[in-house]
Amino acid sequence: MAEDPSEFQRRAIALHAAYHAGDLKSIRKLLDDPPGFPNSQQPYELGCAGTPLEYAFCWSPASLIRELLEIGADVNYSVVDGFPALFTLLETDREDKYDLLTLMLDHGADIHQRGINDWTPLHYAVAQRDLKAAEILIAHGADPHLKTRIDAYTSALEDAERYGLDDLAAILRNRTNA
C-alpha cells in the first residue's frame, strides 16, 4: 500500500528540520535507519537525494557533519552530477566552509578527485577565484600542475595565469617551488 502523501510531506518537512537542527538520531529515524547509513542514498521523494553528508553540507551545522564523519560517512562518495564532496562544499556560502574543507581533507577526502569539467578541487577553487580554498588545498598537497583530461587540458596553475588571477597563480607557483 502506498504511503499517504500528507504523511510523506510531513516526513520530508521533519527530515529537513532535523538536518537544520543537526539531530542525527531523528534523521536516522525519519529515514527508517537504512542499511549502510550514513553512506546510503536518501529517498528522492523526501526531497533529500544523495547521501546524508552531501545533504548536510547545504543545510546542517558543522557538528552534524563532524558526527557523520565520525560514524564513517564516506568523504569520497560517488556522484553523477559532477559535484563530489569537496566541490559541493566549495559551492556553499557557509561561513565555516574552510574549517569544514580542512576537516574533510583530514578525513581522507581525495584532493585530486575529479568533478565537473574533469576539474580537481583546486581547478574548482581557481574557477571560483577562492584564494583561501586554494591555500588550504595546496597546504594539503594539491598538485597545481595536474591537467584536465578533456576540453582545454589545463592545470589549475595554467587556468589562474590565463585568467589573470595573479594572487592565485602566485600561491600555486609557490607550491611548485617549495
PDB file of C-alpha atoms in Angstrom:
ATOM      1  CA  MET A   1       0.000   0.000   0.000  1.00  0.00           C
ATOM      2  CA  ALA A   2       1.359   3.421  -0.958  1.00  0.00           C
ATOM      3  CA  GLU A   3       2.270   5.880   1.756  1.00  0.00           C
ATOM      4  CA  ASP A   4      -0.245   8.661   2.350  1.00  0.00           C
ATOM      5  CA  PRO A   5       1.024  11.794   0.501  1.00  0.00           C
ATOM      6  CA  SER A   6       0.373  14.009   3.529  1.00  0.00           C
ATOM      7  CA  GLU A   7       2.445  11.646   5.704  1.00  0.00           C
ATOM      8  CA  PHE A   8       5.215  11.733   3.099  1.00  0.00           C
ATOM      9  CA  GLN A   9       5.152  15.523   3.172  1.00  0.00           C
ATOM     10  CA  ARG A  10       5.216  15.565   6.981  1.00  0.00           C
ATOM     11  CA  ARG A  11       8.264  13.274   6.983  1.00  0.00           C
ATOM     12  CA  ALA A  12      10.027  15.404   4.353  1.00  0.00           C
ATOM     13  CA  ILE A  13       9.485  18.578   6.392  1.00  0.00           C
ATOM     14  CA  ALA A  14      10.562  16.848   9.604  1.00  0.00           C
ATOM     15  CA  LEU A  15      13.679  15.431   7.927  1.00  0.00           C
ATOM     16  CA  HIS A  16      14.732  18.826   6.618  1.00  0.00           C
ATOM     17  CA  ALA A  17      14.165  20.317  10.096  1.00  0.00           C
ATOM     18  CA  ALA A  18      16.274  17.537  11.649  1.00  0.00           C
ATOM     19  CA  TYR A  19      19.123  18.359   9.258  1.00  0.00           C
ATOM     20  CA  HIS A  20      18.846  22.041  10.171  1.00  0.00           C
ATOM     21  CA  ALA A  21      18.924  21.153  13.864  1.00  0.00           C
ATOM     22  CA  GLY A  22      21.816  18.722  13.453  1.00  0.00           C
ATOM     23  CA  ASP A  23      19.717  15.948  15.006  1.00  0.00           C
ATOM     24  CA  LEU A  24      21.321  12.717  13.827  1.00  0.00           C
ATOM     25  CA  LYS A  25      19.012  10.483  15.863  1.00  0.00           C
ATOM     26  CA  SER A  26      15.895  11.992  14.238  1.00  0.00           C
ATOM     27  CA  ILE A  27      17.468  11.863  10.764  1.00  0.00           C
ATOM     28  CA  ARG A  28      18.128   8.143  11.134  1.00  0.00           C
ATOM     29  CA  LYS A  29      14.618   7.541  12.425  1.00  0.00           C
ATOM     30  CA  LEU A  30      12.954   9.563   9.648  1.00  0.00           C
ATOM     31  CA  LEU A  31      14.994   7.652   7.065  1.00  0.00           C
ATOM     32  CA  ASP A  32      13.957   4.350   8.707  1.00  0.00           C
ATOM     33  CA  ASP A  33      17.595   3.706   9.725  1.00  0.00           C
ATOM     34  CA  PRO A  34      18.618   2.411   6.296  1.00  0.00           C
ATOM     35  CA  PRO A  35      21.286  -0.252   5.833  1.00  0.00           C
ATOM     36  CA  GLY A  36      24.694   1.292   5.236  1.00  0.00           C
ATOM     37  CA  PHE A  37      23.852   4.576   6.955  1.00  0.00           C
ATOM     38  CA  PRO A  38      25.485   7.152   6.734  1.00  0.00           C
ATOM     39  CA  ASN A  39      26.568   6.105   3.237  1.00  0.00           C
ATOM     40  CA  SER A  40      23.133   5.142   1.999  1.00  0.00           C
ATOM     41  CA  GLN A  41      21.296   7.074  -0.679  1.00  0.00           C
ATOM     42  CA  GLN A  42      18.374   9.020   0.701  1.00  0.00           C
ATOM     43  CA  PRO A  43      14.917   8.754  -0.854  1.00  0.00           C
ATOM     44  CA  TYR A  44      14.447  11.348  -3.559  1.00  0.00           C
ATOM     45  CA  GLU A  45      10.765  11.504  -2.653  1.00  0.00           C
ATOM     46  CA  LEU A  46      11.678  13.094   0.681  1.00  0.00           C
ATOM     47  CA  GLY A  47      13.487  15.929  -1.088  1.00  0.00           C
ATOM     48  CA  CYS A  48      16.921  14.934   0.151  1.00  0.00           C
ATOM     49  CA  ALA A  49      18.548  12.834  -2.538  1.00  0.00           C
ATOM     50  CA  GLY A  50      22.200  11.919  -2.201  1.00  0.00           C
ATOM     51  CA  THR A  51      23.976  10.807   0.946  1.00  0.00           C
ATOM     52  CA  PRO A  52      23.377  12.333   4.370  1.00  0.00           C
ATOM     53  CA  LEU A  53      26.798  14.011   4.210  1.00  0.00           C
ATOM     54  CA  GLU A  54      26.022  15.577   0.838  1.00  0.00           C
ATOM     55  CA  TYR A  55      22.727  16.992   2.119  1.00  0.00           C
ATOM     56  CA  ALA A  56      24.303  18.145   5.389  1.00  0.00           C
ATOM     57  CA  PHE A  57      26.805  20.391   3.574  1.00  0.00           C
ATOM     58  CA  CYS A  58      23.957  22.611   2.470  1.00  0.00           C
ATOM     59  CA  TRP A  59      21.680  22.573   5.493  1.00  0.00           C
ATOM     60  CA  SER A  60      23.338  21.412   8.700  1.00  0.00           C
ATOM     61  CA  PRO A  61      25.610  22.720  11.417  1.00  0.00           C
ATOM     62  CA  ALA A  62      29.240  21.629  11.397  1.00  0.00           C
ATOM     63  CA  SER A  63      28.575  19.460  14.444  1.00  0.00           C
ATOM     64  CA  LEU A  64      26.362  17.126  12.353  1.00  0.00           C
ATOM     65  CA  ILE A  65      28.944  16.935   9.574  1.00  0.00           C
ATOM     66  CA  ARG A  66      31.587  16.050  12.168  1.00  0.00           C
ATOM     67  CA  GLU A  67      29.268  13.429  13.675  1.00  0.00           C
ATOM     68  CA  LEU A  68      28.578  11.885  10.262  1.00  0.00           C
ATOM     69  CA  LEU A  69      32.321  11.668   9.588  1.00  0.00           C
ATOM     70  CA  GLU A  70      32.926  10.078  12.992  1.00  0.00           C
ATOM     71  CA  ILE A  71      30.410   7.313  12.264  1.00  0.00           C
ATOM     72  CA  GLY A  72      32.002   6.574   8.890  1.00  0.00           C
ATOM     73  CA  ALA A  73      30.482   8.855   6.254  1.00  0.00           C
ATOM     74  CA  ASP A  74      32.434   8.392   3.028  1.00  0.00           C
ATOM     75  CA  VAL A  75      34.058  11.703   2.090  1.00  0.00           C
ATOM     76  CA  ASN A  76      34.643  10.338  -1.410  1.00  0.00           C
ATOM     77  CA  TYR A  77      31.077   9.312  -2.174  1.00  0.00           C
ATOM     78  CA  SER A  78      30.180   8.747  -5.843  1.00  0.00           C
ATOM     79  CA  VAL A  79      28.203  11.301  -7.764  1.00  0.00           C
ATOM     80  CA  VAL A  80      26.881  11.580 -11.279  1.00  0.00           C
ATOM     81  CA  ASP A  81      26.295  15.338 -11.248  1.00  0.00           C
ATOM     82  CA  GLY A  82      29.977  16.372 -11.269  1.00  0.00           C
ATOM     83  CA  PHE A  83      29.932  17.682  -7.704  1.00  0.00           C
ATOM     84  CA  PRO A  84      31.744  15.298  -5.348  1.00  0.00           C
ATOM     85  CA  ALA A  85      32.125  16.211  -1.669  1.00  0.00           C
ATOM     86  CA  LEU A  86      34.820  18.882  -1.913  1.00  0.00           C
ATOM     87  CA  PHE A  87      33.077  20.547  -4.865  1.00  0.00           C
ATOM     88  CA  THR A  88      29.741  20.557  -3.052  1.00  0.00           C
ATOM     89  CA  LEU A  89      31.372  22.115  -0.016  1.00  0.00           C
ATOM     90  CA  LEU A  90      33.251  24.732  -2.076  1.00  0.00           C
ATOM     91  CA  GLU A  91      29.981  25.632  -3.791  1.00  0.00           C
ATOM     92  CA  THR A  92      28.316  26.590  -0.498  1.00  0.00           C
ATOM     93  CA  ASP A  93      28.412  30.018   1.077  1.00  0.00           C
ATOM     94  CA  ARG A  94      28.831  28.595   4.580  1.00  0.00           C
ATOM     95  CA  GLU A  95      30.863  30.776   6.912  1.00  0.00           C
ATOM     96  CA  ASP A  96      32.623  27.657   8.183  1.00  0.00           C
ATOM     97  CA  LYS A  97      33.369  26.094   4.805  1.00  0.00           C
ATOM     98  CA  TYR A  98      37.145  26.462   5.155  1.00  0.00           C
ATOM     99  CA  ASP A  99      37.139  24.728   8.544  1.00  0.00           C
ATOM    100  CA  LEU A 100      34.978  22.002   7.007  1.00  0.00           C
ATOM    101  CA  LEU A 101      37.280  21.785   3.984  1.00  0.00           C
ATOM    102  CA  THR A 102      40.192  21.087   6.328  1.00  0.00           C
ATOM    103  CA  LEU A 103      38.076  18.601   8.282  1.00  0.00           C
ATOM    104  CA  MET A 104      37.136  16.762   5.079  1.00  0.00           C
ATOM    105  CA  LEU A 105      40.755  16.615   3.931  1.00  0.00           C
ATOM    106  CA  ASP A 106      41.801  15.364   7.359  1.00  0.00           C
ATOM    107  CA  HIS A 107      39.174  12.604   6.990  1.00  0.00           C
ATOM    108  CA  GLY A 108      40.650  11.416   3.696  1.00  0.00           C
ATOM    109  CA  ALA A 109      38.837  13.438   1.033  1.00  0.00           C
ATOM    110  CA  ASP A 110      40.589  12.817  -2.274  1.00  0.00           C
ATOM    111  CA  ILE A 111      42.469  16.039  -3.007  1.00  0.00           C
ATOM    112  CA  HIS A 112      42.546  15.125  -6.705  1.00  0.00           C
ATOM    113  CA  GLN A 113      39.027  13.707  -7.098  1.00  0.00           C
ATOM    114  CA  ARG A 114      37.619  14.668 -10.477  1.00  0.00           C
ATOM    115  CA  GLY A 115      34.379  16.550 -10.839  1.00  0.00           C
ATOM    116  CA  ILE A 116      32.676  18.860 -13.300  1.00  0.00           C
ATOM    117  CA  ASN A 117      34.779  19.523 -16.426  1.00  0.00           C
ATOM    118  CA  ASP A 118      37.215  16.892 -15.121  1.00  0.00           C
ATOM    119  CA  TRP A 119      38.462  19.521 -12.695  1.00  0.00           C
ATOM    120  CA  THR A 120      40.180  18.729  -9.424  1.00  0.00           C
ATOM    121  CA  PRO A 121      39.080  20.651  -6.315  1.00  0.00           C
ATOM    122  CA  LEU A 122      41.999  23.032  -6.981  1.00  0.00           C
ATOM    123  CA  HIS A 123      40.723  23.750 -10.501  1.00  0.00           C
ATOM    124  CA  TYR A 124      37.322  24.447  -8.961  1.00  0.00           C
ATOM    125  CA  ALA A 125      38.791  26.802  -6.350  1.00  0.00           C
ATOM    126  CA  VAL A 126      40.569  28.697  -9.156  1.00  0.00           C
ATOM    127  CA  ALA A 127      37.357  28.871 -11.206  1.00  0.00           C
ATOM    128  CA  GLN A 128      35.610  30.363  -8.178  1.00  0.00           C
ATOM    129  CA  ARG A 129      38.535  32.696  -7.518  1.00  0.00           C
ATOM    130  CA  ASP A 130      38.678  31.297  -3.987  1.00  0.00           C
ATOM    131  CA  LEU A 131      42.111  32.192  -2.665  1.00  0.00           C
ATOM    132  CA  LYS A 132      41.593  30.722   0.799  1.00  0.00           C
ATOM    133  CA  ALA A 133      40.332  27.373  -0.545  1.00  0.00           C
ATOM    134  CA  ALA A 134      43.333  27.214  -2.903  1.00  0.00           C
ATOM    135  CA  GLU A 135      45.700  27.860   0.009  1.00  0.00           C
ATOM    136  CA  ILE A 136      44.117  25.056   2.048  1.00  0.00           C
ATOM    137  CA  LEU A 137      44.174  22.633  -0.883  1.00  0.00           C
ATOM    138  CA  ILE A 138      47.822  23.437  -1.653  1.00  0.00           C
ATOM    139  CA  ALA A 139      48.747  23.021   2.031  1.00  0.00           C
ATOM    140  CA  HIS A 140      47.167  19.552   1.888  1.00  0.00           C
ATOM    141  CA  GLY A 141      49.149  18.509  -1.190  1.00  0.00           C
ATOM    142  CA  ALA A 142      47.047  19.518  -4.192  1.00  0.00           C
ATOM    143  CA  ASP A 143      49.069  19.373  -7.399  1.00  0.00           C
ATOM    144  CA  PRO A 144      48.789  22.695  -9.282  1.00  0.00           C
ATOM    145  CA  HIS A 145      50.136  21.013 -12.444  1.00  0.00           C
ATOM    146  CA  LEU A 146      47.532  18.239 -12.689  1.00  0.00           C
ATOM    147  CA  LYS A 147      45.747  18.754 -16.008  1.00  0.00           C
ATOM    148  CA  THR A 148      42.192  18.046 -17.000  1.00  0.00           C
ATOM    149  CA  ARG A 149      41.796  15.091 -19.333  1.00  0.00           C
ATOM    150  CA  ILE A 150      39.161  16.792 -21.501  1.00  0.00           C
ATOM    151  CA  ASP A 151      38.459  20.203 -23.014  1.00  0.00           C
ATOM    152  CA  ALA A 152      41.491  22.506 -22.746  1.00  0.00           C
ATOM    153  CA  TYR A 153      43.744  20.014 -20.912  1.00  0.00           C
ATOM    154  CA  THR A 154      44.895  22.715 -18.488  1.00  0.00           C
ATOM    155  CA  SER A 155      46.202  22.705 -14.946  1.00  0.00           C
ATOM    156  CA  ALA A 156      44.863  24.883 -12.147  1.00  0.00           C
ATOM    157  CA  LEU A 157      48.046  26.978 -12.400  1.00  0.00           C
ATOM    158  CA  GLU A 158      47.584  27.491 -16.140  1.00  0.00           C
ATOM    159  CA  ASP A 159      43.942  28.483 -15.567  1.00  0.00           C
ATOM    160  CA  ALA A 160      44.910  31.021 -12.898  1.00  0.00           C
ATOM    161  CA  GLU A 161      47.557  32.518 -15.180  1.00  0.00           C
ATOM    162  CA  ARG A 162      45.281  32.563 -18.237  1.00  0.00           C
ATOM    163  CA  TYR A 163      42.542  34.418 -16.361  1.00  0.00           C
ATOM    164  CA  GLY A 164      44.928  36.949 -14.801  1.00  0.00           C
ATOM    165  CA  LEU A 165      44.388  35.718 -11.247  1.00  0.00           C
ATOM    166  CA  ASP A 166      47.789  36.839 -10.061  1.00  0.00           C
ATOM    167  CA  ASP A 167      47.262  36.145  -6.334  1.00  0.00           C
ATOM    168  CA  LEU A 168      46.045  32.619  -7.025  1.00  0.00           C
ATOM    169  CA  ALA A 169      48.782  31.955  -9.563  1.00  0.00           C
ATOM    170  CA  ALA A 170      51.402  33.100  -7.049  1.00  0.00           C
ATOM    171  CA  ILE A 171      50.102  30.655  -4.427  1.00  0.00           C
ATOM    172  CA  LEU A 172      50.169  27.826  -6.951  1.00  0.00           C
ATOM    173  CA  ARG A 173      53.657  28.742  -8.158  1.00  0.00           C
ATOM    174  CA  ASN A 174      54.941  28.892  -4.571  1.00  0.00           C
ATOM    175  CA  ARG A 175      53.715  25.305  -4.055  1.00  0.00           C
ATOM    176  CA  THR A 176      55.637  24.328  -7.160  1.00  0.00           C
ATOM    177  CA  ASN A 177      58.828  25.941  -5.877  1.00  0.00           C
ATOM    178  CA  ALA A 178      58.511  24.579  -2.326  1.00  0.00           C
TER     179      ALA A 178
END
